[in-house]
Coordinates of C-alpha atoms in Angstrom, one line a residue:
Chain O
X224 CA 110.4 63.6 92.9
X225 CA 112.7 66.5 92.1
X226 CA 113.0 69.6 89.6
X227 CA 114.5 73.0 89.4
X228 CA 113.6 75.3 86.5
X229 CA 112.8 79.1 86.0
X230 CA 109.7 79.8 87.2
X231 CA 107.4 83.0 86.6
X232 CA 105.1 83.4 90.0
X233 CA 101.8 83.6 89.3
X234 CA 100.0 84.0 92.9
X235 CA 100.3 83.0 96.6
X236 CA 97.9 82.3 98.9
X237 CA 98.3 82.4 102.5
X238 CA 98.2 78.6 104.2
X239 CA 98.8 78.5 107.6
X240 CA 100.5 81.2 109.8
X241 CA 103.1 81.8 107.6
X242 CA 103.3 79.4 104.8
X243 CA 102.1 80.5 101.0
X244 CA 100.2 77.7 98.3
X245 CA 102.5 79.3 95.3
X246 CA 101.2 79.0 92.1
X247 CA 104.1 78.9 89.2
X248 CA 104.6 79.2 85.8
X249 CA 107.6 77.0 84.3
X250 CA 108.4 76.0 80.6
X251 CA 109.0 72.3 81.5
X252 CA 106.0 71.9 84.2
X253 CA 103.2 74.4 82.8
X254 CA 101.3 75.5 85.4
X255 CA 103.1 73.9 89.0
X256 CA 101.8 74.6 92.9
X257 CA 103.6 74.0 95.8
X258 CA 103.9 74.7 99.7
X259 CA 105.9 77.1 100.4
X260 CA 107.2 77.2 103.8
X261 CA 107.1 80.5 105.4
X262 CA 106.2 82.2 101.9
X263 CA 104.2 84.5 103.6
X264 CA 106.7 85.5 106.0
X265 CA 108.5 88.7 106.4
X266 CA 112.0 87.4 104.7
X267 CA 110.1 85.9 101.7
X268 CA 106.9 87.7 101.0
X269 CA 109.1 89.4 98.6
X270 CA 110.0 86.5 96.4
X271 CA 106.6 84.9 96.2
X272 CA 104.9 88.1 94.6
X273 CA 102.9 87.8 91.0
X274 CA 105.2 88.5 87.9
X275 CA 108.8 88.0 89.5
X276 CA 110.6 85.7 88.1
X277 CA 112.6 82.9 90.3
X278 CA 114.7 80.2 90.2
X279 CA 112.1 77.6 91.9
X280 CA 113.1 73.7 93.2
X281 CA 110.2 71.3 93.8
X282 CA 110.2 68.1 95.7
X283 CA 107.7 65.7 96.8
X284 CA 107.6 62.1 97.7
X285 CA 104.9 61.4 95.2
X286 CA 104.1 63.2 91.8
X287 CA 100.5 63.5 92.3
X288 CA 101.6 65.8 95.7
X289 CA 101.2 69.2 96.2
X290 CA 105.3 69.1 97.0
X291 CA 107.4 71.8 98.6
X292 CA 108.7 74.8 96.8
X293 CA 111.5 76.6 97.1
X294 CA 113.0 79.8 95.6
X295 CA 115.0 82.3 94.7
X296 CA 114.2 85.6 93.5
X297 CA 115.9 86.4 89.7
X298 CA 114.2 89.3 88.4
X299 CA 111.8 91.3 90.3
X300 CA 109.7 92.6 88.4
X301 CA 106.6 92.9 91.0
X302 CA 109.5 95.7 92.8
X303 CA 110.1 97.5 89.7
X304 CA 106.1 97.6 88.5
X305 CA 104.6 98.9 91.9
X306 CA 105.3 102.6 91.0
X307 CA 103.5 102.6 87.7
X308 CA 99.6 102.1 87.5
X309 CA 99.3 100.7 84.3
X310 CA 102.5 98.1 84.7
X311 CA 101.0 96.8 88.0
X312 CA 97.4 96.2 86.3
X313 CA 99.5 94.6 83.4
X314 CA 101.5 92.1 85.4
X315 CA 98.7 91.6 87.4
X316 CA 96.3 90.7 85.0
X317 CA 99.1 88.7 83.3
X318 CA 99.7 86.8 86.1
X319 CA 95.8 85.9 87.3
X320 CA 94.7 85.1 83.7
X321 CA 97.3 82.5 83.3
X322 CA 96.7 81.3 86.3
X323 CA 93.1 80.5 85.7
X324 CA 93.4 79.9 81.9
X325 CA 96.0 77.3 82.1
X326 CA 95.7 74.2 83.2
X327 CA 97.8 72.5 86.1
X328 CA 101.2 70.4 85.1
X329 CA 100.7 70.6 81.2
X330 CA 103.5 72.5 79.9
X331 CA 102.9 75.4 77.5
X332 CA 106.4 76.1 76.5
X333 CA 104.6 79.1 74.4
X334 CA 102.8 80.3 77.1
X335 CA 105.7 80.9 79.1
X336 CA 108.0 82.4 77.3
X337 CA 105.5 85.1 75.8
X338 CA 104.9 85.8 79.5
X339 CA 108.6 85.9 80.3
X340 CA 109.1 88.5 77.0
X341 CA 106.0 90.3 78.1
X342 CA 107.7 91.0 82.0
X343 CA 111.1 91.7 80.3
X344 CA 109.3 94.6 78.6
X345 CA 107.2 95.8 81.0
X346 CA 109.5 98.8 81.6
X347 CA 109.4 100.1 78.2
X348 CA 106.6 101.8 78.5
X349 CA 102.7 101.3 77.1
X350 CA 103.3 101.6 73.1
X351 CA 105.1 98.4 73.5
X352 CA 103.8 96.3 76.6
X353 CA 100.0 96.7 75.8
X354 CA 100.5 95.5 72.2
X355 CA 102.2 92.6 73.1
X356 CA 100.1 91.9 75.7
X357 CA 97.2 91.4 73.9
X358 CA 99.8 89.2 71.6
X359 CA 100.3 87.3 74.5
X360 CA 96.7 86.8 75.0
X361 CA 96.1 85.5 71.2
X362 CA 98.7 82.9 71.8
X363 CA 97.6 81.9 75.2
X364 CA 94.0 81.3 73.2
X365 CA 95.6 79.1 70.5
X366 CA 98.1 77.6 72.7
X367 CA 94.7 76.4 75.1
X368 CA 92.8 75.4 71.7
X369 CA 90.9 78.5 71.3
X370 CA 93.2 80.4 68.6
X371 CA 92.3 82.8 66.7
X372 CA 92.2 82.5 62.5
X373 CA 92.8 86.3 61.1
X374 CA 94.7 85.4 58.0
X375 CA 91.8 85.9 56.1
X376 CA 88.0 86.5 56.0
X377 CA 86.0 83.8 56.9
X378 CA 83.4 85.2 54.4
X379 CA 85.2 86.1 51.3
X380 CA 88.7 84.4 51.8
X381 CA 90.6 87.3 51.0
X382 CA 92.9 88.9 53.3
X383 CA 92.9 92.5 52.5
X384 CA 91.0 94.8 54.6
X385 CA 90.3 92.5 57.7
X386 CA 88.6 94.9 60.3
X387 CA 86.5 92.2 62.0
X388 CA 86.2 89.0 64.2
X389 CA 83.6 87.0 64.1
X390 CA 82.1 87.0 68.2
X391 CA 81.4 83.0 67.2
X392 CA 84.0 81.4 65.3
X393 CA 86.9 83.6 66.1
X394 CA 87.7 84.6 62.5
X395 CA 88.4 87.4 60.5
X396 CA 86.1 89.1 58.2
X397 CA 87.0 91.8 55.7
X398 CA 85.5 95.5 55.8
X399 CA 83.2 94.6 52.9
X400 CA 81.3 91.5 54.1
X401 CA 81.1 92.8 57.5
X402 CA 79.5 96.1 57.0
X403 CA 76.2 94.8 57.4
X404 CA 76.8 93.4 60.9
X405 CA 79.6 95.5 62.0
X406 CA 77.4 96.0 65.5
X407 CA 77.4 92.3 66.6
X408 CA 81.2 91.8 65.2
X409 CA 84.3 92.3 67.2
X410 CA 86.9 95.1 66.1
X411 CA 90.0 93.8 64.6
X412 CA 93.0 95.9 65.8
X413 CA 95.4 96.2 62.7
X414 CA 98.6 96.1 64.9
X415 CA 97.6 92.4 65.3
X416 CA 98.0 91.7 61.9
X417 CA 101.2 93.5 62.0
X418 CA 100.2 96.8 60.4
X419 CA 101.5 99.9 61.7
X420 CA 101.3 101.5 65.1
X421 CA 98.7 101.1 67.5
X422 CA 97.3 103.4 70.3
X423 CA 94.9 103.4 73.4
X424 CA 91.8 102.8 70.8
X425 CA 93.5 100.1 69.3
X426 CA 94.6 98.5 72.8
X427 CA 91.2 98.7 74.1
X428 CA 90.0 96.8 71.1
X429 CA 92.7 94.3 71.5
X430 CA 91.6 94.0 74.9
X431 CA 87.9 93.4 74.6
X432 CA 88.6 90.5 71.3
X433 CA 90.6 88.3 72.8
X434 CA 88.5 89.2 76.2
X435 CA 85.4 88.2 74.7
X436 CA 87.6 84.8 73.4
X437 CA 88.6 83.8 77.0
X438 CA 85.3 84.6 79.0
X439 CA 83.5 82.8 76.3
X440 CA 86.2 79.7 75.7
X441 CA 88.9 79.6 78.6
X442 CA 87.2 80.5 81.0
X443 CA 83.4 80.2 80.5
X444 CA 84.3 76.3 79.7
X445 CA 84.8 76.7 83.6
X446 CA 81.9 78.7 84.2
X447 CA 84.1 81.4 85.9
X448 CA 84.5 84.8 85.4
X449 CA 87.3 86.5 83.9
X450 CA 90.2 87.7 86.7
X451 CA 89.4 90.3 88.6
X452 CA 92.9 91.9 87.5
X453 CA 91.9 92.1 84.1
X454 CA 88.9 94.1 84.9
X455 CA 91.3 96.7 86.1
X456 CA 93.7 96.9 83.1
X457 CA 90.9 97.0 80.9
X458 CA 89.5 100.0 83.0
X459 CA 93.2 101.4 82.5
X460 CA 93.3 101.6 79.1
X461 CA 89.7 103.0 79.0
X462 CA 90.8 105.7 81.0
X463 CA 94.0 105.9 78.9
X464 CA 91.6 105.8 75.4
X465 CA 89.5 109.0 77.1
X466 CA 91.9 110.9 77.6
X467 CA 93.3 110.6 74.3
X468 CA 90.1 110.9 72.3
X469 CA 87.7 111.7 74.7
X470 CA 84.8 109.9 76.4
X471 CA 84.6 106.2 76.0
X472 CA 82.3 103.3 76.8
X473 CA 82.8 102.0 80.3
X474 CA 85.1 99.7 79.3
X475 CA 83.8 96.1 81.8
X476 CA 80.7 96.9 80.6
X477 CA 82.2 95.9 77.1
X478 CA 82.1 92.3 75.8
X479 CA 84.6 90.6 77.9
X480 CA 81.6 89.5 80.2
Chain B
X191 CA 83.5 64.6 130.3
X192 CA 86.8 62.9 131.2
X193 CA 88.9 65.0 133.8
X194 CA 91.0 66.3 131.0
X195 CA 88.7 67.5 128.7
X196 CA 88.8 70.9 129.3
X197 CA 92.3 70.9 129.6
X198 CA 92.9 69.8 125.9
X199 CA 89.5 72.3 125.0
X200 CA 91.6 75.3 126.5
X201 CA 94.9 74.4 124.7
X202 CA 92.6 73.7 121.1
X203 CA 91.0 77.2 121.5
X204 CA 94.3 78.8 122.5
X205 CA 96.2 76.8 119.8
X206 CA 93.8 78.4 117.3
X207 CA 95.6 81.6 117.9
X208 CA 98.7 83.3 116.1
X209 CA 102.3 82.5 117.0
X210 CA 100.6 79.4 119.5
X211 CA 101.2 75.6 118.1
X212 CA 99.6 72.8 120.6
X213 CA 103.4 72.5 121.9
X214 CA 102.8 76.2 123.4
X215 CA 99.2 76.5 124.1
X216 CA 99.9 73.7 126.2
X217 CA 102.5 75.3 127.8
X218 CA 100.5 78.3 128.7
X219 CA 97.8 76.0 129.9
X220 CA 100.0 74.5 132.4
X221 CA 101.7 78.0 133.9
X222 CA 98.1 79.1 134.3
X223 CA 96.7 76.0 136.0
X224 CA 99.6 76.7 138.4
X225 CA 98.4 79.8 139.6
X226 CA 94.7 79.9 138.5
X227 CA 93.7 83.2 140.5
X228 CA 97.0 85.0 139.9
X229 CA 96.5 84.6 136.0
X230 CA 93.8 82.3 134.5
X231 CA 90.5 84.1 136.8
X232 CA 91.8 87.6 135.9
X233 CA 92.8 86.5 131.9
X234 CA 89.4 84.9 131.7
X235 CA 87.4 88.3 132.9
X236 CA 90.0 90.3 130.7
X237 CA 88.8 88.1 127.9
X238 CA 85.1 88.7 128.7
X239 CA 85.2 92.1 129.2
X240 CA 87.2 93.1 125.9
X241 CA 84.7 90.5 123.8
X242 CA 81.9 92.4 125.2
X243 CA 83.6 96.3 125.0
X244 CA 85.7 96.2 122.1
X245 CA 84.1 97.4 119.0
X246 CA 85.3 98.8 115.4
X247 CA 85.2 102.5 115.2
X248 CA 82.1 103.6 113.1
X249 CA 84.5 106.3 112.2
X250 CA 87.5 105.0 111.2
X251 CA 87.5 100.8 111.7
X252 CA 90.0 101.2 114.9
X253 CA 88.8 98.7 117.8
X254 CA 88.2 100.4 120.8
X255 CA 85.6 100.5 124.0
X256 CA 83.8 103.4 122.4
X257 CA 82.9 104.6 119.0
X258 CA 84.0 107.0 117.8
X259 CA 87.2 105.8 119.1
X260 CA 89.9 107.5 121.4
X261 CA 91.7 108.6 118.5
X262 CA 88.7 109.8 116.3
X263 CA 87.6 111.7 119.6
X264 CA 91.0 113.3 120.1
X265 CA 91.1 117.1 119.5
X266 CA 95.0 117.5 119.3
X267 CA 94.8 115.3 116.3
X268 CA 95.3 117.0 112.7
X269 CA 91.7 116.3 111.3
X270 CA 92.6 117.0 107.8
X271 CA 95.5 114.2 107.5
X272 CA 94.1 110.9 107.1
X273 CA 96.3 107.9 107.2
X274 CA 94.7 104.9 105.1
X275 CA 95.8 101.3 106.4
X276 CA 95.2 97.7 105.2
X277 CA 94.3 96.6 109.2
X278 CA 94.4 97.4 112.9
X279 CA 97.7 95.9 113.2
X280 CA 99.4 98.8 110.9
X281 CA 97.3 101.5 112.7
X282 CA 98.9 99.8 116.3
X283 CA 102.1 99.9 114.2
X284 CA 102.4 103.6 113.5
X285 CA 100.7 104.4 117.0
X286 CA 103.9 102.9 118.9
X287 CA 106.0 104.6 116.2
X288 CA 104.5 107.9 117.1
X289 CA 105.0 109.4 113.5
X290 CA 101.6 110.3 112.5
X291 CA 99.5 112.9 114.6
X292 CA 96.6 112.8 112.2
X293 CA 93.8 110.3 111.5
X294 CA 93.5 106.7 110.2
X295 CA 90.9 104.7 108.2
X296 CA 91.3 101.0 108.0
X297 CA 90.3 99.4 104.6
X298 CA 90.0 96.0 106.1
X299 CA 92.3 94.5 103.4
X300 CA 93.9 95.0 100.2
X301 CA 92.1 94.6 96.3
X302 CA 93.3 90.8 95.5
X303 CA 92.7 89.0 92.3
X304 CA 93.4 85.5 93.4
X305 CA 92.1 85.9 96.9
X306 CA 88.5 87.7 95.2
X307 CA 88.7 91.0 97.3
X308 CA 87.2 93.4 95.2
X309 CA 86.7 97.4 95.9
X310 CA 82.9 96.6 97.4
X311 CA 84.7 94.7 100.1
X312 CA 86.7 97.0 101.3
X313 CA 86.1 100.3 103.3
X314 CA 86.1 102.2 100.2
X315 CA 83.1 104.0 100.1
X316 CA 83.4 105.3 103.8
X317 CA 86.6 106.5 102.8
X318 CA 85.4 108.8 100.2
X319 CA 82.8 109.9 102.0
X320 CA 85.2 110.8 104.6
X321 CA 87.3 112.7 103.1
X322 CA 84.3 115.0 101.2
X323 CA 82.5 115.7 104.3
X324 CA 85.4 116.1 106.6
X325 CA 87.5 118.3 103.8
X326 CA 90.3 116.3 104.5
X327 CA 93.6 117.9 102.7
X328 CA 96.3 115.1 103.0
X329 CA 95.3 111.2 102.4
X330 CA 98.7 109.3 103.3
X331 CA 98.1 105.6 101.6
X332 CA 100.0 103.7 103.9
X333 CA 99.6 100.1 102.4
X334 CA 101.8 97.1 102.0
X335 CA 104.8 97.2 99.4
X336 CA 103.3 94.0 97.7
X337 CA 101.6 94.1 94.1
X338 CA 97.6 93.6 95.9
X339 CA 98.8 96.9 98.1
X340 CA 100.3 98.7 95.4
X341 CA 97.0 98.2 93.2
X342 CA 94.4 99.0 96.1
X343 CA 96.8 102.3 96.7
X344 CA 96.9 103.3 92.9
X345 CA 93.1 102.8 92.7
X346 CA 92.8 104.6 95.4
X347 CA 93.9 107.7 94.2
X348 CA 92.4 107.3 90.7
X349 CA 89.5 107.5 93.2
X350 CA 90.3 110.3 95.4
X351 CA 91.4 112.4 92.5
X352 CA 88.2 113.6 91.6
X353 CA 88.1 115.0 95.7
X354 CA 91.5 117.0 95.0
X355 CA 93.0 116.0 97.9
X356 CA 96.6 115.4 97.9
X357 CA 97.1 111.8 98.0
X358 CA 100.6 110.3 99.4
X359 CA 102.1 107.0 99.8
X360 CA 105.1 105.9 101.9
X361 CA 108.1 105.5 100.9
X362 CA 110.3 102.1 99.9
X363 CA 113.3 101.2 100.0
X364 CA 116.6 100.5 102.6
X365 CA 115.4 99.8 106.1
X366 CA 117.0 102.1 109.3
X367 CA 120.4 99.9 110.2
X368 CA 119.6 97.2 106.8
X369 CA 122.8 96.8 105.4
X370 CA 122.7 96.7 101.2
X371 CA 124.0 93.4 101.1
X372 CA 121.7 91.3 103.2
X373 CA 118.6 93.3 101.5
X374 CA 116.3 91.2 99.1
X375 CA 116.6 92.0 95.0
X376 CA 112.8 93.7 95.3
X377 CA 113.6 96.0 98.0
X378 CA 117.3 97.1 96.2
X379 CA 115.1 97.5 92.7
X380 CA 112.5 99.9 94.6
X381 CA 115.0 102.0 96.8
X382 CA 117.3 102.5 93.5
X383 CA 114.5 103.4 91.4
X384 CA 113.1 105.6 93.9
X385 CA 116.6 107.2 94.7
X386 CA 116.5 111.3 95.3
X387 CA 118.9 113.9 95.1
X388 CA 121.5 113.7 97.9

């Protein structure tokens, strides 16, 4: 058994003295593991960090194996994120939620290339990685069969004025039929219906809906908690949202468990 | 117990050890059995003696005989630098390189998603605590160049900020004698976008 693809890395662990368990990301093979050896050695640590994106070859005598993996680095976007906070804490969180959202050798062609657009952007700055982050995250919850319906309100049908999500079904509701339980309803960012620009309020927002989606679907299906890595980004853009408006909730204490 | 049996115990434990496969503990088995009071009697009371000395710093995490240790207790040191490092491997590391005169706090790791090291499992708090009491002015992060080091060093500083002491990190880039073209794509990315004025 044999295959070469692009590959995005999604984690290592260490196995052995030197050897990494890498965890990859490919359009063909979803979500693919592999020994890698000497992955944690000096030459290679390099390659095998979350986010970069390689050129990976698998082989195994069997299909059900964990296999070898072999790589070469393409793009390294781990290298050109360490400098900036709020890149790393994106990549990172990228990186660990698709890695435990996913599920092993079932290919999500969508998944991967939204990922793969998201790391090709990550240098543009905030304005544009954030929102299509939490893009990124919307698919990844419909591609896993948790999506999202904001076309229109789940109460009325219309799809003016959607400022809600429904913390149940994962639908929309409209500024009218909402008011009277706007405290135990999610905050619909507009940018995700395509409407205008969005800033650190709106990111946040974006953040704790489709947080509150995967801790509740994705993830609590597995009875685990949501990454680590997310926790930090989501404490990022807090800190971002204060500064630009002021004081804000603390922002893991929010929904997304 | 057959005759060999502690033979093959001695090359297990010393095959549990870094850079040793069975192939070389049993090697070293063999040299010592060769000259047991030369090497093995005086390795085995070296062994006993640094299990029962050897203890982390209270101060800083180093491993020494005494805590504080040697460094902590040394009064040429700059007290008000503080070198932050992942483990007692780095702080050897910049010992031998005699480049830092100030002193060192080992975190005991690095933040990691995937492995579940959050910031209660590292020697955070200590750290903070540190530098308030002691009035530290300099904090040098020096922690791996990988994206778990590069987190644990920006949260760091978000952390130290409210202190206001100056937080550093190493820099990255070309290695002394690396020539460009044998360097890996992560390493060329970092040293050109952290290139300075010539």
């Amino acid at each position: 058994m044999e295959w070469r693809a692009p590959a995005i890395v999604l984690g290592a662990r260490p196995f052995g003295e030197g050897g990494a368990v890498v965890t990859l990301l490919t359009e063909e093979h979803g979500r693919h593991a592999g020994l890698v050896r000497g992955g944690f050695s000096r030459t290679q640590r390099a390659v095998w960090q979350p986010g970069n994106l390689v050129e990976a070859r698998w082989v195994a005598r069997l299909a059900e194996q964990l296999g070898a993996l072999s790589g070469e680095l393409i793009h390294p976007a781990a290298a050109l994120a360490l400098d900036d906070p709020l890149a790393l804490a994106l990549l990172a969180s990228a990186c660990a939620v698709a890695e435990g959202a996913l599920p092993e050798r079932e290919p999500h062609p969508r998944a991967f290339r939204g990922l793969l657009a998201l790391i090709g952007r990550l240098g543009e700055g905030a304005a544009t990685a954030l929102p299509d982050y939490v893009r990124w995250e919307v698919e990844l919850l419909a591609e896993l069969g948790y999506g999202l319906d904001l076309t229109r309100c789940a109460a009325t049908g219309t799809t003016e004025d959607l400022v809600w999500v429904s913390p149940r079904t994962g639908r929309a509701v409209c500024a009218a039929a909402g008011a009277p339980y706007a405290e135990r309803l999610l905050p619909l960012p507009a940018f995700l219906l395509g409407q205008g620009p969005s800033g650190p309020g709106d990111w946040l927002a974006g953040l704790r809906l489709t947080g509150h989606f995967l801790g509740k679907d994705a993830y609590g299906h597995h009875h685990r908690p949501l990454p680590a890595a997310r926790g930090l980004l989501l404490d990022r853009v807090a800190a971002l949202t204060a500064s630009a408006t002021g004081p804000a909730a603390p922002a893991s204490a929010g929904s997304t468990r | 117990m057959s005759e060999s049996e502690p033979i093959e115990r001695l090359v297990g434990l010393l095959a549990k050890l870094p850079g040793l496969g069975r192939r070389s503990a049993r090697r070293a088995v063999l040299r010592m059995l060769m000259q047991p009071e030369a090497l093995m009697l005086p390795l085995a009371a070296a062994l006993r003696e640094a299990a029962e000395a050897v203890r982390p710093c209270a101060v800083c995490g180093n491993l020494d005989t005494r805590s504080p240790c040697a460094i902590c207790r040394d009064p040429r040191r700059e007290r008000g630098v503080i070198c932050v490092v992942e483990g007692v491997a780095d702080l050897w590391a910049l010992e031998r390189a005699q480049v830092h005169r100030g002193l060192y706090h080992v975190l005991g790791g690095t933040l990691s998603a995937l492995g579940g090291v959050g910031p209660e499992d590292l020697a955070i708090r200590p750290l903070l605590a540190r530098v308030a009491e002691d009035g530290a002015e300099e904090v040098i992060l020096a922690l791996p160049a990988t994206v778990d080091g590069a987190t644990t060093a920006h949260y760091l500083t978000d952390r130290l900020r409210p202190t206001g002491v100056r937080v550093t990190r190493l820099a990255q880039g070309v290695p002394v004698g690396g020539a460009l073209d044998v360097l890996d794509e992560g390493t060329l990315a970092a040293a050109v976008k952290a290139r300075r004025p010539a």
